[in-house]
Tab-separated table of C-alpha atoms in Angstrom:
chain	number	residue	atom	x	y	z
A	1	UNK	CA	100.623	-122.544	103.394
A	2	UNK	CA	97.927	-120.897	104.805
A	3	UNK	CA	96.015	-124.131	106.027
A	4	UNK	CA	99.351	-125.256	107.484
A	5	UNK	CA	99.980	-121.993	109.319
A	6	UNK	CA	96.073	-122.266	110.823
A	7	UNK	CA	97.182	-125.924	111.795
A	8	UNK	CA	99.938	-124.935	114.245
A	9	UNK	CA	98.063	-121.718	115.701
A	10	UNK	CA	97.648	-121.932	119.376
A	11	UNK	CA	94.324	-120.269	119.188
A	12	UNK	CA	91.325	-122.322	119.297
A	13	UNK	CA	88.393	-121.866	117.496
A	14	UNK	CA	85.063	-120.765	118.544
A	15	UNK	CA	82.067	-123.006	118.464
A	16	UNK	CA	80.603	-121.174	115.817
A	17	UNK	CA	83.783	-121.276	113.716
A	18	UNK	CA	84.144	-125.028	114.042
A	19	UNK	CA	80.438	-125.432	112.977
A	20	UNK	CA	81.221	-123.361	109.957
A	21	UNK	CA	84.190	-125.091	109.112
A	22	UNK	CA	82.691	-128.517	109.539
A	23	UNK	CA	79.552	-127.132	107.291
A	24	UNK	CA	82.283	-126.019	104.871
A	25	UNK	CA	83.602	-129.579	104.504
A	26	UNK	CA	80.434	-131.195	104.240
A	27	UNK	CA	79.931	-128.942	100.800
A	28	UNK	CA	83.291	-129.601	99.647
A	29	UNK	CA	82.102	-131.752	96.754
A	30	UNK	CA	84.092	-132.052	93.646
A	31	UNK	CA	82.619	-129.833	91.010
A	32	UNK	CA	81.645	-133.163	88.802
A	33	UNK	CA	82.747	-136.929	89.469
A	34	UNK	CA	85.012	-138.490	87.217
A	35	UNK	CA	82.671	-141.226	86.573
A	36	UNK	CA	80.059	-138.605	85.138
A	37	UNK	CA	82.485	-137.174	82.297
A	38	UNK	CA	81.890	-138.372	79.141
A	39	UNK	CA	85.339	-139.880	77.801
A	40	UNK	CA	84.801	-138.695	74.575
A	41	UNK	CA	84.821	-135.027	75.324
A	42	UNK	CA	81.699	-133.836	73.795
A	43	UNK	CA	80.612	-130.135	74.106
A	44	UNK	CA	78.839	-130.841	77.340
A	45	UNK	CA	82.550	-131.520	78.934
A	46	UNK	CA	84.575	-128.984	76.874
A	47	UNK	CA	83.644	-126.008	74.844
A	48	UNK	CA	85.809	-123.171	74.220
A	49	UNK	CA	83.238	-120.627	72.831
A	50	UNK	CA	80.275	-119.270	74.651
A	51	UNK	CA	76.932	-119.156	73.415
A	52	UNK	CA	73.308	-118.492	74.589
A	53	UNK	CA	73.118	-122.464	74.044
A	54	UNK	CA	76.557	-123.573	74.912
A	55	UNK	CA	78.198	-121.460	77.509
A	56	UNK	CA	82.021	-121.995	77.854
A	57	UNK	CA	82.635	-125.590	79.864
A	58	UNK	CA	85.937	-127.378	80.799
A	59	UNK	CA	84.896	-130.032	83.255
A	60	UNK	CA	88.703	-131.744	82.637
A	61	UNK	CA	90.042	-128.135	84.113
A	62	UNK	CA	87.378	-127.888	87.143
A	63	UNK	CA	87.890	-131.453	88.329
A	64	UNK	CA	91.753	-131.298	87.861
A	65	UNK	CA	91.930	-128.241	89.898
A	66	UNK	CA	89.539	-129.509	92.663
A	67	UNK	CA	91.805	-132.471	92.815
A	68	UNK	CA	95.116	-130.343	92.883
A	69	UNK	CA	93.570	-128.414	95.814
A	70	UNK	CA	92.797	-131.283	97.935
A	71	UNK	CA	96.314	-132.841	97.033
A	72	UNK	CA	97.850	-129.606	98.118
A	73	UNK	CA	96.061	-129.453	101.592
A	74	UNK	CA	97.136	-132.997	102.387
A	75	UNK	CA	100.831	-132.528	101.558
A	76	UNK	CA	102.212	-129.207	102.382
A	77	UNK	CA	105.642	-130.255	100.568
A	78	UNK	CA	103.830	-130.034	97.307
A	79	UNK	CA	101.879	-126.886	97.422
A	80	UNK	CA	104.205	-124.617	95.839
A	81	UNK	CA	104.795	-127.160	93.272
A	82	UNK	CA	100.917	-127.641	92.695
A	83	UNK	CA	100.602	-124.003	92.681
A	84	UNK	CA	102.994	-123.391	89.903
A	85	UNK	CA	101.977	-126.196	87.584
A	86	UNK	CA	98.211	-125.923	87.912
A	87	UNK	CA	96.707	-123.699	90.553
A	88	UNK	CA	98.100	-120.476	89.004
A	89	UNK	CA	96.970	-121.076	85.385
A	90	UNK	CA	93.599	-120.015	83.776
A	91	UNK	CA	93.366	-122.801	81.734
A	92	UNK	CA	94.831	-126.231	81.078
A	93	UNK	CA	96.434	-124.886	77.945
A	94	UNK	CA	98.387	-122.191	80.035
A	95	UNK	CA	99.326	-125.237	82.651
A	96	UNK	CA	100.538	-127.659	79.808
A	97	UNK	CA	102.583	-124.970	78.226
A	98	UNK	CA	104.326	-124.460	81.116
A	99	UNK	CA	104.746	-127.652	82.441
A	100	UNK	CA	105.704	-129.346	79.361
A	101	UNK	CA	108.228	-126.442	78.567
A	102	UNK	CA	109.762	-126.865	81.903
A	103	UNK	CA	110.133	-130.702	81.352
A	104	UNK	CA	111.914	-130.765	77.639
A	105	UNK	CA	113.695	-127.249	77.899
A	106	UNK	CA	117.495	-127.448	76.977
A	107	UNK	CA	120.464	-125.136	76.490
A	108	UNK	CA	119.519	-125.075	72.847
A	109	UNK	CA	116.107	-123.594	73.473
A	110	UNK	CA	114.734	-122.299	76.605
A	111	UNK	CA	111.466	-123.192	78.691
A	112	UNK	CA	109.958	-119.452	77.595
A	113	UNK	CA	110.549	-120.605	73.636
A	114	UNK	CA	109.289	-123.891	74.005
A	115	UNK	CA	106.145	-122.537	76.026
A	116	UNK	CA	105.356	-119.881	73.536
A	117	UNK	CA	105.666	-122.833	70.646
A	118	UNK	CA	102.974	-125.112	72.595
A	119	UNK	CA	100.292	-122.168	73.235
A	120	UNK	CA	100.571	-121.352	69.373
A	121	UNK	CA	99.608	-125.107	68.344
A	122	UNK	CA	96.792	-125.226	71.158
A	123	UNK	CA	95.764	-121.813	70.008
A	124	UNK	CA	95.718	-122.821	66.216
A	125	UNK	CA	94.154	-126.312	66.521
A	126	UNK	CA	90.642	-126.678	68.349
A	127	UNK	CA	91.187	-130.355	67.813
A	128	UNK	CA	94.351	-130.507	69.940
A	129	UNK	CA	92.777	-129.168	72.759
A	130	UNK	CA	89.913	-131.523	72.840
A	131	UNK	CA	92.242	-134.757	72.369
A	132	UNK	CA	94.412	-133.493	75.370
A	133	UNK	CA	91.742	-133.684	77.617
A	134	UNK	CA	90.680	-137.025	76.116
A	135	UNK	CA	94.150	-138.271	76.444
A	136	UNK	CA	94.224	-137.210	80.210
A	137	UNK	CA	90.641	-139.162	80.709
A	138	UNK	CA	91.847	-142.179	79.058
A	139	UNK	CA	94.886	-142.543	81.424
A	140	UNK	CA	92.685	-141.941	84.513
A	141	UNK	CA	90.069	-144.679	83.230
A	142	UNK	CA	92.278	-147.328	82.063
A	143	UNK	CA	95.660	-147.114	84.586
A	144	UNK	CA	94.532	-148.650	87.784
A	145	UNK	CA	97.661	-147.206	89.336
A	146	UNK	CA	95.843	-143.666	88.524
A	147	UNK	CA	93.766	-142.159	91.207
A	148	UNK	CA	93.565	-138.767	90.101
A	149	UNK	CA	93.891	-135.837	86.974
A	150	UNK	CA	97.032	-134.275	88.326
A	151	UNK	CA	98.569	-137.535	88.662
A	152	UNK	CA	98.443	-137.922	84.905
A	153	UNK	CA	99.197	-134.361	84.150
A	154	UNK	CA	102.275	-134.021	86.329
A	155	UNK	CA	103.955	-137.288	86.332
A	156	UNK	CA	102.972	-139.623	83.392
A	157	UNK	CA	105.469	-139.504	80.785
A	158	UNK	CA	103.731	-141.191	77.986
A	159	UNK	CA	101.101	-138.523	78.233
A	160	UNK	CA	104.143	-135.689	78.035
A	161	UNK	CA	105.661	-137.334	75.018
A	162	UNK	CA	101.985	-137.546	73.265
A	163	UNK	CA	101.133	-133.734	73.813
A	164	UNK	CA	104.794	-132.729	72.690
A	165	UNK	CA	104.371	-135.090	69.791
A	166	UNK	CA	100.799	-133.034	69.029
A	167	UNK	CA	102.845	-129.837	68.882
A	168	UNK	CA	105.657	-131.128	66.724
A	169	UNK	CA	102.829	-132.661	64.241
A	170	UNK	CA	101.407	-129.136	64.101
A	171	UNK	CA	104.663	-127.842	63.304
A	172	UNK	CA	105.282	-130.564	60.998
A	173	UNK	CA	102.145	-130.007	59.073
A	174	UNK	CA	102.910	-126.026	58.996
A	175	UNK	CA	106.240	-126.577	56.878
A	176	UNK	CA	108.534	-126.233	60.370
A	177	UNK	CA	110.297	-129.779	59.954
A	178	UNK	CA	113.510	-129.086	61.633
A	179	UNK	CA	111.513	-127.730	64.699
A	180	UNK	CA	109.304	-130.681	64.891
A	181	UNK	CA	112.464	-132.747	64.513
A	182	UNK	CA	113.935	-130.853	67.316
A	183	UNK	CA	111.047	-131.399	69.545
A	184	UNK	CA	111.083	-135.197	68.626
A	185	UNK	CA	114.847	-135.408	69.774
A	186	UNK	CA	113.768	-133.634	73.072
A	187	UNK	CA	110.941	-136.334	73.739
A	188	UNK	CA	113.335	-139.210	72.796
A	189	UNK	CA	116.144	-138.058	75.171
A	190	UNK	CA	113.863	-136.937	78.001
A	191	UNK	CA	110.935	-139.692	77.797
A	192	UNK	CA	112.778	-142.534	75.954
A	193	UNK	CA	109.884	-142.430	73.332
A	194	UNK	CA	110.428	-141.841	69.677
A	195	UNK	CA	107.375	-140.653	67.661
A	196	UNK	CA	107.841	-139.190	64.217
A	197	UNK	CA	106.468	-135.835	64.220
A	198	UNK	CA	104.559	-137.011	60.675
A	199	UNK	CA	103.083	-139.942	62.647
A	200	UNK	CA	98.920	-139.759	63.027
A	201	UNK	CA	97.727	-140.044	66.485
A	202	UNK	CA	93.876	-140.211	67.306
A	203	UNK	CA	92.357	-138.846	70.766
A	204	UNK	CA	92.029	-140.648	73.880
A	205	UNK	CA	95.397	-142.606	73.754
A	206	UNK	CA	96.976	-143.878	76.663
A	207	UNK	CA	100.956	-144.512	76.289
A	208	UNK	CA	101.266	-146.936	79.465
A	209	UNK	CA	104.853	-146.450	81.079
A	210	UNK	CA	105.982	-145.354	77.543
A	211	UNK	CA	109.767	-146.398	77.709
A	212	UNK	CA	111.163	-147.911	74.346
A	213	UNK	CA	107.789	-147.070	72.116
A	214	UNK	CA	108.541	-146.280	68.837
A	215	UNK	CA	106.187	-145.100	66.023
A	216	UNK	CA	107.176	-144.449	62.488
A	217	UNK	CA	106.744	-141.556	60.128
A	218	UNK	CA	103.642	-142.892	58.241
A	219	UNK	CA	102.180	-144.868	61.157
A	220	UNK	CA	98.264	-144.145	62.098
A	221	UNK	CA	96.955	-144.981	65.543
A	222	UNK	CA	93.112	-144.553	65.911
A	223	UNK	CA	91.325	-143.133	69.016
A	224	UNK	CA	91.109	-144.972	72.212
A	225	UNK	CA	94.158	-147.247	71.938
A	226	UNK	CA	96.293	-148.200	74.461
A	227	UNK	CA	99.978	-148.810	73.730
A	228	UNK	CA	102.426	-150.050	76.428
A	229	UNK	CA	105.799	-150.142	76.732
A	230	UNK	CA	108.619	-151.271	74.061
A	231	UNK	CA	106.105	-151.350	71.229
A	232	UNK	CA	107.212	-150.681	68.151
A	233	UNK	CA	105.274	-149.508	65.110
A	234	UNK	CA	108.209	-149.697	62.401
A	235	UNK	CA	108.621	-149.509	58.706
A	236	UNK	CA	108.880	-152.508	56.113
A	237	UNK	CA	112.444	-151.735	55.158
A	238	UNK	CA	111.231	-151.001	51.562
A	239	UNK	CA	111.695	-147.518	49.812
A	240	UNK	CA	109.038	-145.573	48.171
A	241	UNK	CA	105.861	-147.273	49.504
A	242	UNK	CA	103.938	-146.516	52.730
A	243	UNK	CA	105.845	-148.116	55.195
A	244	UNK	CA	104.175	-148.075	58.572
A	245	UNK	CA	101.147	-149.901	60.496
A	246	UNK	CA	97.522	-148.751	60.568
A	247	UNK	CA	96.097	-149.148	63.882
A	248	UNK	CA	92.265	-149.018	64.077
A	249	UNK	CA	90.035	-147.639	67.219
A	250	UNK	CA	90.134	-149.193	70.449
A	251	UNK	CA	93.415	-151.283	69.845
A	252	UNK	CA	95.455	-152.616	72.547
A	253	UNK	CA	99.345	-153.140	71.817
A	254	UNK	CA	101.150	-155.097	74.569
A	255	UNK	CA	104.089	-154.842	76.057
A	256	UNK	CA	107.208	-155.372	73.587
A	257	UNK	CA	104.846	-156.044	70.436
A	258	UNK	CA	106.268	-155.234	67.159
A	259	UNK	CA	104.072	-154.416	64.158
A	260	UNK	CA	106.627	-153.759	60.998
A	261	UNK	CA	105.347	-152.750	57.801
A	262	UNK	CA	102.120	-151.467	56.249
A	263	UNK	CA	99.787	-153.839	58.464
A	264	UNK	CA	95.879	-152.975	59.103
A	265	UNK	CA	94.936	-153.775	62.464
A	266	UNK	CA	91.055	-153.592	62.822
A	267	UNK	CA	89.148	-151.798	65.563
A	268	UNK	CA	89.265	-153.660	69.133
A	269	UNK	CA	92.225	-155.873	68.641
A	270	UNK	CA	94.958	-156.993	70.749
A	271	UNK	CA	97.910	-157.460	69.996
A	272	UNK	CA	99.615	-159.967	72.632
A	273	UNK	CA	103.040	-159.494	74.158
A	274	UNK	CA	106.175	-160.103	71.612
A	275	UNK	CA	103.649	-160.646	69.050
A	276	UNK	CA	105.327	-159.891	65.632
A	277	UNK	CA	102.980	-159.021	62.736
A	278	UNK	CA	105.158	-158.392	59.406
A	279	UNK	CA	103.769	-157.778	56.060
A	280	UNK	CA	104.345	-160.065	53.423
A	281	UNK	CA	104.421	-157.669	50.362
């Protein structure tokens, strides 16, 4: 808002002020280029602990804040929104907890309660924090419609559903299954994506569009996979056996693909649109 007020001010800047503003604009480079970030999120990209050999670093958060500031300058109507969701927070974890809680809150569980749950999961699980950053980078890298990190974080419901699932998965593994089912229900209701809390999801996953995705209880999805809308990783219908697919690393599941039963899909495979794979055992 301050920038907007300056733009309508009737006072004219001095020559020195104009030169200084131009110099600041020329020096206003991003903290890091997206193209230079290692998508596997090694310690050189994200490290939450500092030491003499490795100081704290979070290139994903640094770049997201920079891009959010540029977006706020370009679109004054979104300044309040961008500040409340990103720029007023000290960390990506704080921002995610706030934003997700506002997306899935309900009369049955208010936003502050959900926010506390999300922070608990993030604080307890370092792998969750790293996977979240890899998921953001995966969407920015693979979706040509995505032009900046705030787009992924703020608007992509596949990303929101996946991060809420990671919270539910943490709760499930902690024995809090009823609460994890509540989060699963909220994701299904708000995002039209149904992932069982016990399903295992790797890092660097993109749920593109997301609507209609169903992933069953014993399904496993590897790292760096892309899953398009209306994909089903479903059961075989049998009882007392491992029911759901096991998807390797770097797999693309095309829109409408149905994979049923305890089927293994190898690394790098592409399952085409409407292709159905069903176990014979």
